[in-house]
PDB file of C-alpha atoms in Angstrom:
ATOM      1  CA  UNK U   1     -56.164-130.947 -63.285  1.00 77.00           C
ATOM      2  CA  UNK U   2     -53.898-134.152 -63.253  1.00 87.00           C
ATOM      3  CA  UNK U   3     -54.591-137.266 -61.972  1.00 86.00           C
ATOM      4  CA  UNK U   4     -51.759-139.313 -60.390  1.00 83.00           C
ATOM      5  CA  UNK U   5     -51.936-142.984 -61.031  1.00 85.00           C
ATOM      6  CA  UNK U   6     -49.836-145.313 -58.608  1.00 85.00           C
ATOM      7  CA  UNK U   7     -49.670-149.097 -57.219  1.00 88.00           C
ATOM      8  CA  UNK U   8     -47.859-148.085 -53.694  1.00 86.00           C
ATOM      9  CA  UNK U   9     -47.282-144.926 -51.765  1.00 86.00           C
ATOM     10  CA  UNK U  10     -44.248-144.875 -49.533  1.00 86.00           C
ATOM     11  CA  UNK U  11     -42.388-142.447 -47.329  1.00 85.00           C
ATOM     12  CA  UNK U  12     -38.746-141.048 -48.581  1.00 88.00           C
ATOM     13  CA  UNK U  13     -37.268-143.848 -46.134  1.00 87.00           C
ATOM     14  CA  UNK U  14     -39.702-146.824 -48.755  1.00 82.00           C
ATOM     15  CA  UNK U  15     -41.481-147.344 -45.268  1.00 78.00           C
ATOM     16  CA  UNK U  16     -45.071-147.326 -44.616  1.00 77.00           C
ATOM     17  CA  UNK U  17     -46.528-148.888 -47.923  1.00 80.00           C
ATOM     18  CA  UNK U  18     -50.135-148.144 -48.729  1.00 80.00           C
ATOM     19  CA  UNK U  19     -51.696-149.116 -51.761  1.00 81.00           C
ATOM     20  CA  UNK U  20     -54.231-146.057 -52.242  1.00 83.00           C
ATOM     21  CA  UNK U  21     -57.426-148.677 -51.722  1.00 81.00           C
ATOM     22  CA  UNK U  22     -56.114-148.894 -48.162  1.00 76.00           C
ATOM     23  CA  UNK U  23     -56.152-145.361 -48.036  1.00 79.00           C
ATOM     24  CA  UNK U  24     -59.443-144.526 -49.388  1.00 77.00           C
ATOM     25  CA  UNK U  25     -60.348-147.458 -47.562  1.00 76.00           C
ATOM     26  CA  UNK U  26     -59.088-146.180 -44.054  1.00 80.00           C
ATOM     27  CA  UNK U  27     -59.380-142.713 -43.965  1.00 81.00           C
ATOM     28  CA  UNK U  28     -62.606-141.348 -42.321  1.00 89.00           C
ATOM     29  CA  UNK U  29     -65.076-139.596 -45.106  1.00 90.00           C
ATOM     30  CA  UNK U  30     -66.996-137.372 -42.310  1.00 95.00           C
ATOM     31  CA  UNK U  31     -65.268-135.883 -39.035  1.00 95.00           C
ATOM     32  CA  UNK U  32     -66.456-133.332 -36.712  1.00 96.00           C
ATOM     33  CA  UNK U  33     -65.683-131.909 -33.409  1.00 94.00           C
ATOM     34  CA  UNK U  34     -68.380-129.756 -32.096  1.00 94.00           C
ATOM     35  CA  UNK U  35     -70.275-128.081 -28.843  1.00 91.00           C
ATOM     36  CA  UNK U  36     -73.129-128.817 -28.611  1.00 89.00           C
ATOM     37  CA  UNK U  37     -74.390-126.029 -25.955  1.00 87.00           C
ATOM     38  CA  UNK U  38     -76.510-122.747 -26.662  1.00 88.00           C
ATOM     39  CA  UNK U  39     -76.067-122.144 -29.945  1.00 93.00           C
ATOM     40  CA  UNK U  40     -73.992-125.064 -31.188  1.00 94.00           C
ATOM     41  CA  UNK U  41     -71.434-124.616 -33.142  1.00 96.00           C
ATOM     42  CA  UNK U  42     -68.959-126.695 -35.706  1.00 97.00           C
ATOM     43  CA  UNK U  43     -65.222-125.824 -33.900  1.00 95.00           C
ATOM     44  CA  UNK U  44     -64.146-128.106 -36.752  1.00 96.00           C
ATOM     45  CA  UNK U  45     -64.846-130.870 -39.490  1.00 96.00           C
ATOM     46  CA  UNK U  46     -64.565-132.952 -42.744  1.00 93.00           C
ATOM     47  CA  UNK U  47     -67.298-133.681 -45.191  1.00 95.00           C
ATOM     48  CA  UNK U  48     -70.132-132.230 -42.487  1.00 98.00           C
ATOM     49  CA  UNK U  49     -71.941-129.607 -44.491  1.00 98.00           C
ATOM     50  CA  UNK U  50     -74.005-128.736 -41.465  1.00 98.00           C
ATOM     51  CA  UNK U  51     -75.622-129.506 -38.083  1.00 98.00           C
ATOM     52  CA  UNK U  52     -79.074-129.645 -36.135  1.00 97.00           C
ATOM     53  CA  UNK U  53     -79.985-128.766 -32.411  1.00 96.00           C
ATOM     54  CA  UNK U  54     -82.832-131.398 -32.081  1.00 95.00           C
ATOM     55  CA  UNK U  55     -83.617-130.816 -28.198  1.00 93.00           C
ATOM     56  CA  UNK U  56     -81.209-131.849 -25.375  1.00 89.00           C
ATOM     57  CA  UNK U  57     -78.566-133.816 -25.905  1.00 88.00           C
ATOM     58  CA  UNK U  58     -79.780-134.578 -29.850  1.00 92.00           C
ATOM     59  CA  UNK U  59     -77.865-133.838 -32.612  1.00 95.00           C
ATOM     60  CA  UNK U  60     -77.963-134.296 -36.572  1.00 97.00           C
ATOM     61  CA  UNK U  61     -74.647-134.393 -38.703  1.00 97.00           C
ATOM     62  CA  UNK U  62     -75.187-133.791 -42.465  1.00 98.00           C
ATOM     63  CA  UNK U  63     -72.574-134.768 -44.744  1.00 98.00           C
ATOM     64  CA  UNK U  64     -71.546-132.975 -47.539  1.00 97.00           C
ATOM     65  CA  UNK U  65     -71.927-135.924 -49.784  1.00 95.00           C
ATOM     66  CA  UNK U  66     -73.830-138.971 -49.325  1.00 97.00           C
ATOM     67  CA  UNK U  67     -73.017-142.559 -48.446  1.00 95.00           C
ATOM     68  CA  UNK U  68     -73.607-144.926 -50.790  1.00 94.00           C
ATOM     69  CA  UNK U  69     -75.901-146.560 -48.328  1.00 96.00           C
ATOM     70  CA  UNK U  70     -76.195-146.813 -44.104  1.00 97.00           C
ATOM     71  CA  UNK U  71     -73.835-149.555 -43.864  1.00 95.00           C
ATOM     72  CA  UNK U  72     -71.085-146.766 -42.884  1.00 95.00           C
ATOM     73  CA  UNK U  73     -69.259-146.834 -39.748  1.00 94.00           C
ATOM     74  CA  UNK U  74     -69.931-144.382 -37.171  1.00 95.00           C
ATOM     75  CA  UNK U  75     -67.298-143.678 -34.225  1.00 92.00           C
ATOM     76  CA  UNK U  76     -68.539-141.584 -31.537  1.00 87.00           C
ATOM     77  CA  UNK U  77     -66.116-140.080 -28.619  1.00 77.00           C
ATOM     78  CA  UNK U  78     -67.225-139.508 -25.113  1.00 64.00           C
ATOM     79  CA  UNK U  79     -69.735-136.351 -24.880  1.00 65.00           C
ATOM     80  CA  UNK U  80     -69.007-133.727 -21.639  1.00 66.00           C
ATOM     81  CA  UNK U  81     -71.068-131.150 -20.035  1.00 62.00           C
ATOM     82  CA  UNK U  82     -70.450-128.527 -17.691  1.00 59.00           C
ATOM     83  CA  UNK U  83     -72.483-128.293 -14.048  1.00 58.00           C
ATOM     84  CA  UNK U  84     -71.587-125.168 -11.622  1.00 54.00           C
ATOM     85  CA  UNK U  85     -69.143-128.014  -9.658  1.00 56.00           C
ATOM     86  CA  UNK U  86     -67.969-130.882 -12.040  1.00 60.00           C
ATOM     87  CA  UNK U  87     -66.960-131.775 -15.444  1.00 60.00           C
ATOM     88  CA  UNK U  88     -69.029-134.577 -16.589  1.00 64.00           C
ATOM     89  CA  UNK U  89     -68.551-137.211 -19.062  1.00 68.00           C
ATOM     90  CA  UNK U  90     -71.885-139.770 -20.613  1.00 71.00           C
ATOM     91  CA  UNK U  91     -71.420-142.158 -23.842  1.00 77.00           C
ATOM     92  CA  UNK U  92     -72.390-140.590 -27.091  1.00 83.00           C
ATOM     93  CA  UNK U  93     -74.776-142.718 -28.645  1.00 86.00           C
ATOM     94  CA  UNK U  94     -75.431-143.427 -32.591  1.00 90.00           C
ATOM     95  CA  UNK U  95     -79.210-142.726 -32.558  1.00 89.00           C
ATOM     96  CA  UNK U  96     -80.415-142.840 -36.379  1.00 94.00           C
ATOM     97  CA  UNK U  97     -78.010-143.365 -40.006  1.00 96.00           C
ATOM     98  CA  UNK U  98     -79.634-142.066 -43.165  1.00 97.00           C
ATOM     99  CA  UNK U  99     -77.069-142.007 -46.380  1.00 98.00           C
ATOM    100  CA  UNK U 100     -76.980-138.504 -46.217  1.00 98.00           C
ATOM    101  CA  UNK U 101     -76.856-137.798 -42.040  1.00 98.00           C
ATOM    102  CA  UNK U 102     -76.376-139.108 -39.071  1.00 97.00           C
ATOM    103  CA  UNK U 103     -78.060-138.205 -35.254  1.00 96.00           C
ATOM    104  CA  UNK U 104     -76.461-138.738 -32.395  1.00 93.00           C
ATOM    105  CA  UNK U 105     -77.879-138.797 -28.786  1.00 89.00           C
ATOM    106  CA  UNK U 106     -75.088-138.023 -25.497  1.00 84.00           C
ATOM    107  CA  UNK U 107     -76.591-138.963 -22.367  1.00 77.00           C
ATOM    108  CA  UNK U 108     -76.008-142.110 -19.996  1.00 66.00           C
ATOM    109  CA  UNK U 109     -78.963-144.479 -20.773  1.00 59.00           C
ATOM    110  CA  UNK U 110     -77.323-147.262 -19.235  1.00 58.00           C
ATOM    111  CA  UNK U 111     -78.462-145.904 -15.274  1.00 59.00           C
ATOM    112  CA  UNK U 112     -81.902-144.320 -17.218  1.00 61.00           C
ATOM    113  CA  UNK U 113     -80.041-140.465 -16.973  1.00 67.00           C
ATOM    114  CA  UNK U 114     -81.935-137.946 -19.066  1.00 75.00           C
ATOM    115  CA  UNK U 115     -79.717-136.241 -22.110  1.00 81.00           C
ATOM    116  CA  UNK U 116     -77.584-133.689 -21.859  1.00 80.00           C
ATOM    117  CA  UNK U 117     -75.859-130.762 -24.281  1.00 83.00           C
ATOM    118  CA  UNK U 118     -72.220-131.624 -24.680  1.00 80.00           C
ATOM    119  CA  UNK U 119     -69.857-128.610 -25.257  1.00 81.00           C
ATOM    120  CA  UNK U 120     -67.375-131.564 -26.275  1.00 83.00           C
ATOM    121  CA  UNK U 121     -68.749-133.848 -29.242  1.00 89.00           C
ATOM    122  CA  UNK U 122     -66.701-135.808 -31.773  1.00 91.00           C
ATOM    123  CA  UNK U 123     -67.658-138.198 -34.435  1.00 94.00           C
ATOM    124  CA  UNK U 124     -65.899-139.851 -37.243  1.00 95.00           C
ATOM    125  CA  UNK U 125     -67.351-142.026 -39.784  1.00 95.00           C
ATOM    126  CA  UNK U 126     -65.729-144.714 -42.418  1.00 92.00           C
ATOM    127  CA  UNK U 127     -67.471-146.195 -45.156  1.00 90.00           C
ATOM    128  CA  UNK U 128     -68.600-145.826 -48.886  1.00 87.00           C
ATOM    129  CA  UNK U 129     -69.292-142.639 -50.576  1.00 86.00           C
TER     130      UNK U 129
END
């Protein structure tokens, strides 16, 4: 295998320069999207080697490698669930960071609502591996 050793990475045009610290930098190490209802399931992901059902509306991502500590950065999309009549939307929370996982929590706490299983979860996480 080769390793490629540069100052500055540019497109064809010399636009967009990015020194590869600003890459590795910038680029989230973990993604996921996943639903979180019945059997949950990864639909797709980066650096997630697997997940946890932990009761309604709690989740646990494990990354495939480590961080080098819990001073990562966690970005959470809105969570929905499905009733019989409506599509609804609630906040998903960061609930716990270990180097090696995080758990997540979707419900809305803010008016005291109880969690719920999202069938549309996405989290993305930046930081030091």
């Amino acid at each position: 295998m080769s390793t490629l050793k540069v100052n500055n990475i540019q497109t064809a045009g010399g636009g967009s320069n990015s020194t590869p610290e600003q890459i590795e930098q910038g680029r989230a190490k973990v993604w996921i999207k996943m639903n979180g209802t019945g059997t949950i399931a990864i639909n797709d992901s980066f650096g997630v080697s697997s997940i946890a059902d932990n009761g309604t509306g709690f989740y646990t991502i494990n990354f495939s490698t480590a961080f080098a500590s819990t001073n990562y950065c966690p970005v959470t999309a809105l969570a929905s669930y499905l009733l019989a009549d409506s599509d609804r939307r609630y906040p998903l929370h960061i609930d716990q960071v270990e180097t090696g996982l995080c758990k997540v929590l979707q419900a809305e706490v803010a008016n005291n609502s109880s969690a719920n299983d999202g069938n549309f979860i996405c989290v993305a996480i930046f930081g030091d591996q």
